[in-house]
Coordinates of C-alpha atoms and ligand atoms in Angstrom, one line a residue:
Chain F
X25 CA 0.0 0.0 0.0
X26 CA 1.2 3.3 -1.0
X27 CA 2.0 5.4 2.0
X28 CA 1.6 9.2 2.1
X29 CA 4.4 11.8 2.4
X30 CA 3.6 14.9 5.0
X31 CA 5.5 17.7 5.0
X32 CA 5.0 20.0 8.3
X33 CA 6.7 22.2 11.0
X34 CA 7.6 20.1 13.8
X35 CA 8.7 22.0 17.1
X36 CA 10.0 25.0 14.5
X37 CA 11.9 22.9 12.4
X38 CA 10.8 21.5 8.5
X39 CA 10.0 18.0 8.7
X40 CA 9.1 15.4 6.2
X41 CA 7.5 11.9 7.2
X42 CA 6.1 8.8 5.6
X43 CA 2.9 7.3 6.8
X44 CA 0.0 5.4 6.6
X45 CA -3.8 6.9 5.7
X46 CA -5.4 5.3 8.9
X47 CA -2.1 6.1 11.0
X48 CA -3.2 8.6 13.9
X49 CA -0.3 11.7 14.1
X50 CA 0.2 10.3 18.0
X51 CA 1.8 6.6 15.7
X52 CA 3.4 8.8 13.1
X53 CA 5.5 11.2 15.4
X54 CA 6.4 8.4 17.9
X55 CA 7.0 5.7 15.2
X56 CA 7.9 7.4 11.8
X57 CA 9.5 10.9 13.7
X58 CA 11.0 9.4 16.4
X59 CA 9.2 12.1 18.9
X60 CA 8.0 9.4 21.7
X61 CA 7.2 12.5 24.4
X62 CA 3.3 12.6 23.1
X63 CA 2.0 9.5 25.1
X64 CA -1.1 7.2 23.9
X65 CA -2.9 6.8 27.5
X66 CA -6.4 5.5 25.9
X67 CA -6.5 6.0 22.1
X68 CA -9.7 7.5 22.7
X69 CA -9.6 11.5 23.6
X70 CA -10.1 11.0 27.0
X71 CA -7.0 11.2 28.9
X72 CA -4.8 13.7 27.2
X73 CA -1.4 12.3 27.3
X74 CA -1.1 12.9 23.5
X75 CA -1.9 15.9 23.6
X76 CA 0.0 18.1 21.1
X77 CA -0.9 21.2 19.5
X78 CA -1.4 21.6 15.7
X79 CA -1.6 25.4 14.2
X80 CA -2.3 27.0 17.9
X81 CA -4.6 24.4 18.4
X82 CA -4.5 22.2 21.7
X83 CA -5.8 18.7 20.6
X84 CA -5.5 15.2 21.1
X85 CA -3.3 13.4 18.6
X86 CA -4.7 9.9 19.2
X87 CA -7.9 11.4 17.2
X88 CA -6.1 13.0 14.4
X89 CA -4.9 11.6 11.1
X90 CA -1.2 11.6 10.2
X91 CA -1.5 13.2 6.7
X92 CA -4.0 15.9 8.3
X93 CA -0.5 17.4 9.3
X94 CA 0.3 18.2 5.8
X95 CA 1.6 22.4 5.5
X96 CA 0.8 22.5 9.7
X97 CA 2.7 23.5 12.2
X98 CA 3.1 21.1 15.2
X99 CA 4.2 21.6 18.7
X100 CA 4.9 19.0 20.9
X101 CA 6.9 18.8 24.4
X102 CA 10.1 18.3 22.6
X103 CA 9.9 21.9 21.9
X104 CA 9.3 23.3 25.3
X105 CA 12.7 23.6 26.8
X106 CA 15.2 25.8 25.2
X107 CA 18.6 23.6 25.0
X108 CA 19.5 22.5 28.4
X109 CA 17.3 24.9 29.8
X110 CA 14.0 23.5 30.2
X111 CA 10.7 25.7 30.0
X112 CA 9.0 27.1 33.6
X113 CA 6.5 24.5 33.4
X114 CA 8.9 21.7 33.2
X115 CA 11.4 23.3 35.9
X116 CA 8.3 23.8 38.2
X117 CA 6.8 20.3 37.5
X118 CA 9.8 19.1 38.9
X119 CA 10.7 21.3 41.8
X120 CA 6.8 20.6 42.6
X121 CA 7.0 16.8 42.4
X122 CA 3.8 17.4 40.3
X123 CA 4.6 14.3 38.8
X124 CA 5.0 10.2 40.2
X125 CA 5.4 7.5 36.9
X126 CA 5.4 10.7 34.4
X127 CA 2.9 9.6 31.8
X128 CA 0.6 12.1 31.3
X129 CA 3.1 14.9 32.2
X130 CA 4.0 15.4 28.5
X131 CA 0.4 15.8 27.8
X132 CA 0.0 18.1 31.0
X133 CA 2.9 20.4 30.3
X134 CA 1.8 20.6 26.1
X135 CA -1.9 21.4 27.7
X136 CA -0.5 23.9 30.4
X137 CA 1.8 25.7 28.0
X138 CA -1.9 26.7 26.0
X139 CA -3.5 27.4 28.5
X140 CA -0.9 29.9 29.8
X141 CA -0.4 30.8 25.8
X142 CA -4.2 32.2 26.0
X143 CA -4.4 32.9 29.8
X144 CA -1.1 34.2 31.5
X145 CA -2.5 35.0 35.1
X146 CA -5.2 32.0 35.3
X147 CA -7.4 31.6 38.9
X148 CA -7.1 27.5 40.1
X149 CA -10.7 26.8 38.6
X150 CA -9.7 28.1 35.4
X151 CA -6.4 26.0 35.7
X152 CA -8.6 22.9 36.8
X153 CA -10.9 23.3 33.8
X154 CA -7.9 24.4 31.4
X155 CA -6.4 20.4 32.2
X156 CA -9.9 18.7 32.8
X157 CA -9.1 16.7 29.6
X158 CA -5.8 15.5 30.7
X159 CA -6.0 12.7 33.8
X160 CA -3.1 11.8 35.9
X161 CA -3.6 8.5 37.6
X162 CA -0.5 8.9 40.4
X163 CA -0.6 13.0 41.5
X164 CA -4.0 13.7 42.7
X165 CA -3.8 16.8 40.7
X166 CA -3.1 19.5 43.5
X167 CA 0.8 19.4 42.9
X168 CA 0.0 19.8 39.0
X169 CA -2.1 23.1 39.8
X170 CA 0.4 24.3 42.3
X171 CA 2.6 23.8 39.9
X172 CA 1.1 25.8 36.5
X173 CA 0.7 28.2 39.2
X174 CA 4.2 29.0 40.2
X175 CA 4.7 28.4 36.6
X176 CA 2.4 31.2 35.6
X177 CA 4.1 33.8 38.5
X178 CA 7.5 32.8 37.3
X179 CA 6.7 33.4 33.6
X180 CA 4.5 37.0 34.9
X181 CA 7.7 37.9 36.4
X182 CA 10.1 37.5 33.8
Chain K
X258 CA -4.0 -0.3 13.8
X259 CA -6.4 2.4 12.0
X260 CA -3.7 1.2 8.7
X261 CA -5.4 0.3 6.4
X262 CA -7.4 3.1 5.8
X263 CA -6.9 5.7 2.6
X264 CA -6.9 9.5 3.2
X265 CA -8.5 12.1 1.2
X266 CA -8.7 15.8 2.4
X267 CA -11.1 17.2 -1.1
X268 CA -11.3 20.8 -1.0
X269 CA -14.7 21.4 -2.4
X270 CA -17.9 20.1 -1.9
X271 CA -18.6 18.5 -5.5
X272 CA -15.4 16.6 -4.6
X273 CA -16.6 15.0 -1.4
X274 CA -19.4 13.8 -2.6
X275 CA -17.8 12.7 -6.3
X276 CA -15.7 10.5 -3.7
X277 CA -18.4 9.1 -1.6
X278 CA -20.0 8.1 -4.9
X279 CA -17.2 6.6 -6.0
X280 CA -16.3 4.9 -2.7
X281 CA -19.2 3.4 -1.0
X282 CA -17.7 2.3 2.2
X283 CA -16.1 5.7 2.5
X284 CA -16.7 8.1 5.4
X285 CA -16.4 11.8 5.7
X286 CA -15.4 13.4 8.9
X287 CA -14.9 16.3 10.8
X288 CA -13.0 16.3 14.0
X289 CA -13.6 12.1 14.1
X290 CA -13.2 12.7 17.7
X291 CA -16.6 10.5 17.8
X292 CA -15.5 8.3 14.7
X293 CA -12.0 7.0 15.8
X294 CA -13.2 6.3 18.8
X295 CA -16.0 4.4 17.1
X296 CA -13.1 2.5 14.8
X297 CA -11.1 1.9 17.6
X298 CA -14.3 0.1 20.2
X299 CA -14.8 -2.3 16.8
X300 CA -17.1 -0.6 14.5
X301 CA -16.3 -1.3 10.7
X302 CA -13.1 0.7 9.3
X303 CA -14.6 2.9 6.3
X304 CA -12.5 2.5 3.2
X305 CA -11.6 6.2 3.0
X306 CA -11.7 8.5 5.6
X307 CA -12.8 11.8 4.0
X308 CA -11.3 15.2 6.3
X309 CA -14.2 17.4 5.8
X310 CA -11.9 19.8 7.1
X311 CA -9.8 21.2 3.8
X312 CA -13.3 22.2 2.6
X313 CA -13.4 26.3 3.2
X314 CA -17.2 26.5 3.3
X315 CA -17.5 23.1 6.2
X316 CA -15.5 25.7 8.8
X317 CA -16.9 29.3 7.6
X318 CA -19.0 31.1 10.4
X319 CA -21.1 34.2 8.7
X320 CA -23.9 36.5 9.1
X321 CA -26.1 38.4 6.5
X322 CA -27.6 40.2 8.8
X323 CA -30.9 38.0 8.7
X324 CA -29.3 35.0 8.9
X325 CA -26.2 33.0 10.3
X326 CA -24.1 30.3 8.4
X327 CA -21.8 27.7 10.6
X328 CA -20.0 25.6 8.5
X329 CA -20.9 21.6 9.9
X330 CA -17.2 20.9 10.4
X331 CA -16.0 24.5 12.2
X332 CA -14.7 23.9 15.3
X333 CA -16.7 24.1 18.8
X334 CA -13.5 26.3 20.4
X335 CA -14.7 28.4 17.1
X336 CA -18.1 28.9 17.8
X337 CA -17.4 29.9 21.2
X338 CA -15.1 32.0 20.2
X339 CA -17.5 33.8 17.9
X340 CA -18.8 37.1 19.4
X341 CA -22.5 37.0 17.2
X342 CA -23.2 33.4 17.5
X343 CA -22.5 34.3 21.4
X344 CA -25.0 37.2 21.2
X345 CA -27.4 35.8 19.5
X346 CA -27.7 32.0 20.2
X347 CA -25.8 32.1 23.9
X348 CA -27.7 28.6 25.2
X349 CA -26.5 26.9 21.7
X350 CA -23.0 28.8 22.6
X351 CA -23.2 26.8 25.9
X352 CA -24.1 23.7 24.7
X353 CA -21.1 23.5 22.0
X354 CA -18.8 24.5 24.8
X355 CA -19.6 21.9 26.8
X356 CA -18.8 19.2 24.7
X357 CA -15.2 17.6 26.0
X358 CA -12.3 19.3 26.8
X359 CA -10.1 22.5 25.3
X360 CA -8.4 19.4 23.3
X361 CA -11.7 18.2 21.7
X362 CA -12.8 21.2 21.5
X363 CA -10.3 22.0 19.2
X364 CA -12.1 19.4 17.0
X365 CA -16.2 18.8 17.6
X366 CA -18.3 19.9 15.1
X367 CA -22.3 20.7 14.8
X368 CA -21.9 18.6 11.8
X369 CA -20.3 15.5 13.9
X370 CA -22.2 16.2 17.0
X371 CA -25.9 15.5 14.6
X372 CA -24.7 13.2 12.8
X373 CA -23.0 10.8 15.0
X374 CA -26.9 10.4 16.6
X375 CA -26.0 10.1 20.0
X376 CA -29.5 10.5 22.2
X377 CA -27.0 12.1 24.4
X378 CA -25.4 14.5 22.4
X379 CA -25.2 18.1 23.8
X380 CA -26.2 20.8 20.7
X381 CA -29.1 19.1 19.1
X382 CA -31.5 20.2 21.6
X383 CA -30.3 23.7 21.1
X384 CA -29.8 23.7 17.3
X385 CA -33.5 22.9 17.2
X386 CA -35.1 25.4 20.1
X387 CA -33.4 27.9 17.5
X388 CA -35.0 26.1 14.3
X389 CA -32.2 25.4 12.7
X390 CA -31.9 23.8 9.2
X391 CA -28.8 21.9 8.0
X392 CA -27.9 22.3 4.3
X393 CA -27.6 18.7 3.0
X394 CA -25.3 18.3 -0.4
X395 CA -25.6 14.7 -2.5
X396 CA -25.6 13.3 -5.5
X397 CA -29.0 14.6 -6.2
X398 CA -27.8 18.6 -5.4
X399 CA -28.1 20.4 -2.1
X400 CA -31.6 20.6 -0.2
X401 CA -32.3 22.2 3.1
X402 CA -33.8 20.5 6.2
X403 CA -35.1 21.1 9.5
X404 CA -31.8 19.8 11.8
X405 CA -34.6 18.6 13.8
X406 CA -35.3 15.6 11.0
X407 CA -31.7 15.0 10.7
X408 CA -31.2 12.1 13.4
X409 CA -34.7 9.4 13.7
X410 CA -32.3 7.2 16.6
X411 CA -29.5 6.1 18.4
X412 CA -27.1 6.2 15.4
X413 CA -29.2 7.0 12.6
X414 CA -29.7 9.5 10.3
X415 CA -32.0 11.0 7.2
X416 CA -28.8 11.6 5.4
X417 CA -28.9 9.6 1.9
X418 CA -25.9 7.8 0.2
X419 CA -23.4 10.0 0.0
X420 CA -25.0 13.1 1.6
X421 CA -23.2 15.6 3.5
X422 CA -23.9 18.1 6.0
X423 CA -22.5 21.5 4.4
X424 CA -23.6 24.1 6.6
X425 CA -26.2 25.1 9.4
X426 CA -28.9 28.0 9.1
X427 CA -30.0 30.1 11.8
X428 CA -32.3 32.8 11.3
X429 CA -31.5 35.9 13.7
X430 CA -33.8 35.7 16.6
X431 CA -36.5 38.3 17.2
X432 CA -36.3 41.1 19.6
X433 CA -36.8 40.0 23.1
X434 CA -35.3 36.6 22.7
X435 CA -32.6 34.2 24.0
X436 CA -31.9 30.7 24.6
X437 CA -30.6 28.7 27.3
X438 CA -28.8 25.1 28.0
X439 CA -28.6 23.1 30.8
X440 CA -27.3 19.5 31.7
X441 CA -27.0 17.5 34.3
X442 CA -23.8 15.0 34.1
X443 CA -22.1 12.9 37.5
X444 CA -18.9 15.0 37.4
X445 CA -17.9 18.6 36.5
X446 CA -16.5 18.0 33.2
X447 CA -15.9 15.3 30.1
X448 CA -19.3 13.8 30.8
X449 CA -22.0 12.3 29.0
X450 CA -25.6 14.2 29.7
X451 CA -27.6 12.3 32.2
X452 CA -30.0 14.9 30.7
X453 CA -29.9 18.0 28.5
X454 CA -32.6 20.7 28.5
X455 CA -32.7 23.8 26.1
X456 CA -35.2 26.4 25.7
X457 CA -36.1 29.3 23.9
X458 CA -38.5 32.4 24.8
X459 CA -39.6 35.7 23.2
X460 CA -41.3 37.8 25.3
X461 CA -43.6 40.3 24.5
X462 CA -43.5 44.1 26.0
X463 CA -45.4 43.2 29.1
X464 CA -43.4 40.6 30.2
X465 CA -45.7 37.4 28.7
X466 CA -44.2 35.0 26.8
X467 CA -44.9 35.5 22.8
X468 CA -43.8 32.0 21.9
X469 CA -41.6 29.3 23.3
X470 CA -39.4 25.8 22.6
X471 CA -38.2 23.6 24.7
X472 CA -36.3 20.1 23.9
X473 CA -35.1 17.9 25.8
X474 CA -31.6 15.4 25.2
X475 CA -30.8 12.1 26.6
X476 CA -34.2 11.1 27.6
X477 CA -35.1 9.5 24.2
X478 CA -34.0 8.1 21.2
X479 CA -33.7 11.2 19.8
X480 CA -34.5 14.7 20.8
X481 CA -38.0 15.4 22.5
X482 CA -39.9 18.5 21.6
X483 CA -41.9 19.4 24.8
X484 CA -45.2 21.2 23.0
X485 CA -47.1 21.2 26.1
X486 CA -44.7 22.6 28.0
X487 CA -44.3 25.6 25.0
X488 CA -48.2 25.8 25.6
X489 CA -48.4 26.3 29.2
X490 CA -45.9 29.0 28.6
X491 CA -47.7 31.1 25.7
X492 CA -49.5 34.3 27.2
X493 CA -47.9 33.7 30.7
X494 CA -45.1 35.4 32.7
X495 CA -42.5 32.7 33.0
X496 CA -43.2 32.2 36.4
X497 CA -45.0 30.7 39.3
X498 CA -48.1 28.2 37.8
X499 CA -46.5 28.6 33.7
X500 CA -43.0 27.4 35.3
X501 CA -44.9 24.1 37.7
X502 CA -46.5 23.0 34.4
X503 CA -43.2 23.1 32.2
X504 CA -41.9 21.2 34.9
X505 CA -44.6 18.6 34.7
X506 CA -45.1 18.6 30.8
X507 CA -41.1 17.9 30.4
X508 CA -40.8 15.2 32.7
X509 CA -44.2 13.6 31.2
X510 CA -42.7 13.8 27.7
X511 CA -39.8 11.7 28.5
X512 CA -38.9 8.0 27.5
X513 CA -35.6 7.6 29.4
X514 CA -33.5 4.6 30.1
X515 CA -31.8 3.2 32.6
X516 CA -28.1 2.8 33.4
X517 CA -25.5 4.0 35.2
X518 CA -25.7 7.5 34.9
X519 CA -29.5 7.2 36.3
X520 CA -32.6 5.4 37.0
X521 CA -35.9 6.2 34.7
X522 CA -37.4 8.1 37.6
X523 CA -34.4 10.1 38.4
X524 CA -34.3 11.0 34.5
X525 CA -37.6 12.2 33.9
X526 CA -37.9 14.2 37.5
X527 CA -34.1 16.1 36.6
X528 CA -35.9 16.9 32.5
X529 CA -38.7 18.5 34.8
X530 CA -36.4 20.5 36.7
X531 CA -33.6 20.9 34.1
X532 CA -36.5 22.2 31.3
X533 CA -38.1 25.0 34.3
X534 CA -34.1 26.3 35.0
X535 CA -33.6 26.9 31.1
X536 CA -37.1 28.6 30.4
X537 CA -36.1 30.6 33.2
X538 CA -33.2 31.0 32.1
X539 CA -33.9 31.9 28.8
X540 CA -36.3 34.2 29.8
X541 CA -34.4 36.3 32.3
X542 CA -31.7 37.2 29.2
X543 CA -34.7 37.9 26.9
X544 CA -35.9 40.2 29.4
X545 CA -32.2 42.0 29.7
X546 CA -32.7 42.5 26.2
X547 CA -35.3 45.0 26.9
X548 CA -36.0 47.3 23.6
X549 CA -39.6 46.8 21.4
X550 CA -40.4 44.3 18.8
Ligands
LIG94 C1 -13.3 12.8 25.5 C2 -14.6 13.1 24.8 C3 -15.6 13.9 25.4 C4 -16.8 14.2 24.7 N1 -17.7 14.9 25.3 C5 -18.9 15.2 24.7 C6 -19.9 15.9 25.4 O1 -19.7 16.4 26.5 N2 -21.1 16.2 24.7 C7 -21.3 15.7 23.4 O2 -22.4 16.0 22.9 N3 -20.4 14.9 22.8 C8 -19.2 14.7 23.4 N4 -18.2 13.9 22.8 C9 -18.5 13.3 21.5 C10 -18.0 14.2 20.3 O3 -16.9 14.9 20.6 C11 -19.1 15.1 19.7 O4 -20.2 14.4 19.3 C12 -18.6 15.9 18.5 O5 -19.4 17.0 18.3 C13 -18.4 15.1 17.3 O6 -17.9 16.0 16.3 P1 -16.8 15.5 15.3 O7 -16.6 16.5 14.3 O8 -15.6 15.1 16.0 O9 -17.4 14.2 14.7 P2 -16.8 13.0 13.8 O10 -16.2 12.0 14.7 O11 -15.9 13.6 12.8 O12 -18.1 12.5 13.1 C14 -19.1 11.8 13.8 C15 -20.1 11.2 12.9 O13 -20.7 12.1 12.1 C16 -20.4 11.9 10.7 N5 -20.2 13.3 10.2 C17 -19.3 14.2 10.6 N6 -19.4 15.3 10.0 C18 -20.4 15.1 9.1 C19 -21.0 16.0 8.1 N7 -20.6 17.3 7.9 N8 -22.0 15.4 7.3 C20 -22.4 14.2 7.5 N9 -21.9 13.3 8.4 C21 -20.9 13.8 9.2 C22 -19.2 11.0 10.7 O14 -19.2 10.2 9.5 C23 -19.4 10.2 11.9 O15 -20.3 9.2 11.7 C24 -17.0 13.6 23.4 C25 -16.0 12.9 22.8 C26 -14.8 12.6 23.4 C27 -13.7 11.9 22.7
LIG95 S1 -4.2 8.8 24.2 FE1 -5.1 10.5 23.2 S2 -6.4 11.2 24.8 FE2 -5.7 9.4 25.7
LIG96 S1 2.3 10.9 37.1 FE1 1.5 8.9 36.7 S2 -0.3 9.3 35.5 FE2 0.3 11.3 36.2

């Protein structure tokens, strides 16, 4: 079967990828791109660990079709640090311990760096509703929202 | 898995439905944030998945003044985002925004959300208290129906062989007039209505309601039209004795199931109370509104 050829903006760099028509983007940038941070949690939109966003879009890239990427622009949490230096959402994640086995963090720090993106000073309902469609299975959630909090001051600081 | 499935993105309408002619065990698709998922519990892989997507007039939001356009495949995060849909439909604004989180947002459609058929599905119930009519294209040409005929039951639509839905009508309302939405689901958030109630009132100068809708979602197979209800409301305030028989009429027009989310009882008692909140609701905005008609 002929495979298609996507050409895209990955994380600010051209990129070029082979993949299947029935291939979600989440398979084609862990398997054909080599970008394993996006995490396949349930295949099904309801956890968030793929999350990824696509032309200033937050979505879910379980529920998106590879050669939809063609001419987009993709983030993903490869691109949030800067080097060795790693973006306030990661560095606070970790001096929060808002994270236990890590899974769903990628998709928590992709879906906190949007909401932040569009709301720099957010109150802790907005933060709680801003990640209701990611789920974290170890952290019970308060040390995530602490966390996107001191973020968000850090980043209103700077 | 999902692999052996062609893509096509067609850019114009003729073209999607050239290819679902050509293709019957193609699908077309919008944010297939219902259809993956679909795929992916066992349900048949189409041949072709057509991205409705590429197709500029599917995700085009405008107004003529008289009447609004929403393309079937724009984004829900769109429509909320749209200051005149807001202001003019704000319960149908509410009920798109509800549907999942910021990340499905960023993908549900009206188109998806009426087509999929789900009894519980959270816009229908507003898209028709706002009588709105979905432009169908086909192989026979484009025709316009009420989006109330579009789903007849769990799963099932009108649309023919190869029909689409294009775009969705909406007249502007009259002076005096707003909707509402409510639902009732077990959590906060990325929940399935237990049930969904939407209304819609114009009042007249004195306070009296000039006409009325309500429907009701997730108490049916499809989406319950609560004419009694509209009745008892017609020539009343929205209050006090108009407001006990909405209550009544909903939860008598009900045919709910049972399972986890809720017992029968505990359906058709919350479609009661669900339907009064949104008349009232509905009516308080219309009443902000102030101005003549
Ligand atoms: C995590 C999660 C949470 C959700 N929460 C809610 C919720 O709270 N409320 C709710 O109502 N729904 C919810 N849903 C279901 C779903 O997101 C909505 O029904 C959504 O509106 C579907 O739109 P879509 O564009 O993604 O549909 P798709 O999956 O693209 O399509 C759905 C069906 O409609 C058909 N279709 C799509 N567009 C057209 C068209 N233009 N013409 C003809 N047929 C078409 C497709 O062939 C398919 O059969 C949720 C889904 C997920 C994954
Ligand atoms: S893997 Fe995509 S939402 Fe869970
Ligand atoms: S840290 Fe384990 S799922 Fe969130």
């Amino acid at each position: 079967m002929s495979r298609v050829h996507v050409t895209c903006t990955i994380n600010g760099d051209p990129a070029e990828f082979l993949c299947d028509g029935g291939q979600t983007l989440l398979d084609a940038l862990r398997d054909e791109v080599g970008l394993t941070g996006a995490k396949e949690g349930c295949g099904t939109g309801d956890c968030g660990a793929c999350s990824i966003v696509m032309d200033g879009r937050l979505l879910c890239s379980c529920l998106v079709l590879a050669p939809e990427a063609d001419g987009r622009n993709i983030s993903t949490v490869e691109g949030m640090a800067t080097g060795d230096d790693l973006h306030p959402l990661q560095q606070c994640f970790l001096e929060g311990a808002a994270l236990q086995c890590g899974v769903c963090t990628p998709g928590f720090l992709v879906a906190a760096k949007a909401l932040l993106d569009r709301n720099p000073d957010p109150d802790e309902t907005e933060i709680r509703y801003g990640l209701a469609g990611n789920l974290c299975r170890c952290t019970g959630y308060d040390k995530i929202v602490r966390a996107v909090q001191a973020a968000a001051q850090t980043m209103n600081e700077s | 898995m999902l692999s052996a499935m062609k893509y096509a993105s067609p850019t114009t309408v003729a073209e999607a439905v050239d290819l679902l002619g050509s293709e019957p065990d193609a699908r077309v698709y919008a944010g297939a944030t219902d259809l993956i998922p679909q795929i992916r519990a066992g349900r048949p892989e189409p041949t072709v998945m057509v991205d409705l997507k590429r197709i500029a007039r599917l995700c085009a939001i405008s107004s003529n003044g008289s009447t609004h356009t929403v393309g079937a495949a724009t984004p829900t995060a769109d429509i909320c985002a749209h200051d005149g849909l807001a202001a003019a439909f704000p319960g149908l604004v509410e009920a798109s925004g509800l549907i999942g989180s910021d990340q499905i947002q960023s993908r549900s459609s009206w188109g998806g959300n009426l087509a999929n058929a789900s009894p519980a599905a959270d816009t229908p119930p507003s898209l028709i208290v706002n009588d709105a009519r979905a432009v169908i294209a086909g192989p026979g040409g484009e025709r316009t129906v009420a989006a109330a005929d579009v789903a007849t039951g769990p799963g099932t639509t009108s649309l023919g062989p190869g029909e689409i839905i294009v775009e969705f009508e909406l007249d502007e309302p009259p002076a005096r007039t707003a909707d509402a939405y409510l639902r009732l689901i077990p959590r906060t958030e990325m929940d399935i209505a237990v049930v969904g109630a939407a209304a819609r009132v114009t009042l007249d100068g004195d306070g009296r309601v000039a006409a009325a809708a309500i429907a009701l979602g997730a108490v049916a197979p499809t989406v319950v039209r609560v004419p009694d209800a509209e009745a008892a409301l017609i020539g009343n305030e929205p209050a006090g004795d108009a407001l006990a028989a909405v209550e009544a009429a909903a939860a008598a027009a009900t045919n709910p199931i049972d399972d986890k989310r809720g017992t029968v009882a505990y359906r058709r008692q919350v479609a009661g109370v669900l339907a009064r909140r949104a008349v009232s609701i509905a009516a308080e905005r219309a009443a902000r509104q102030g101005g003549q008609s």
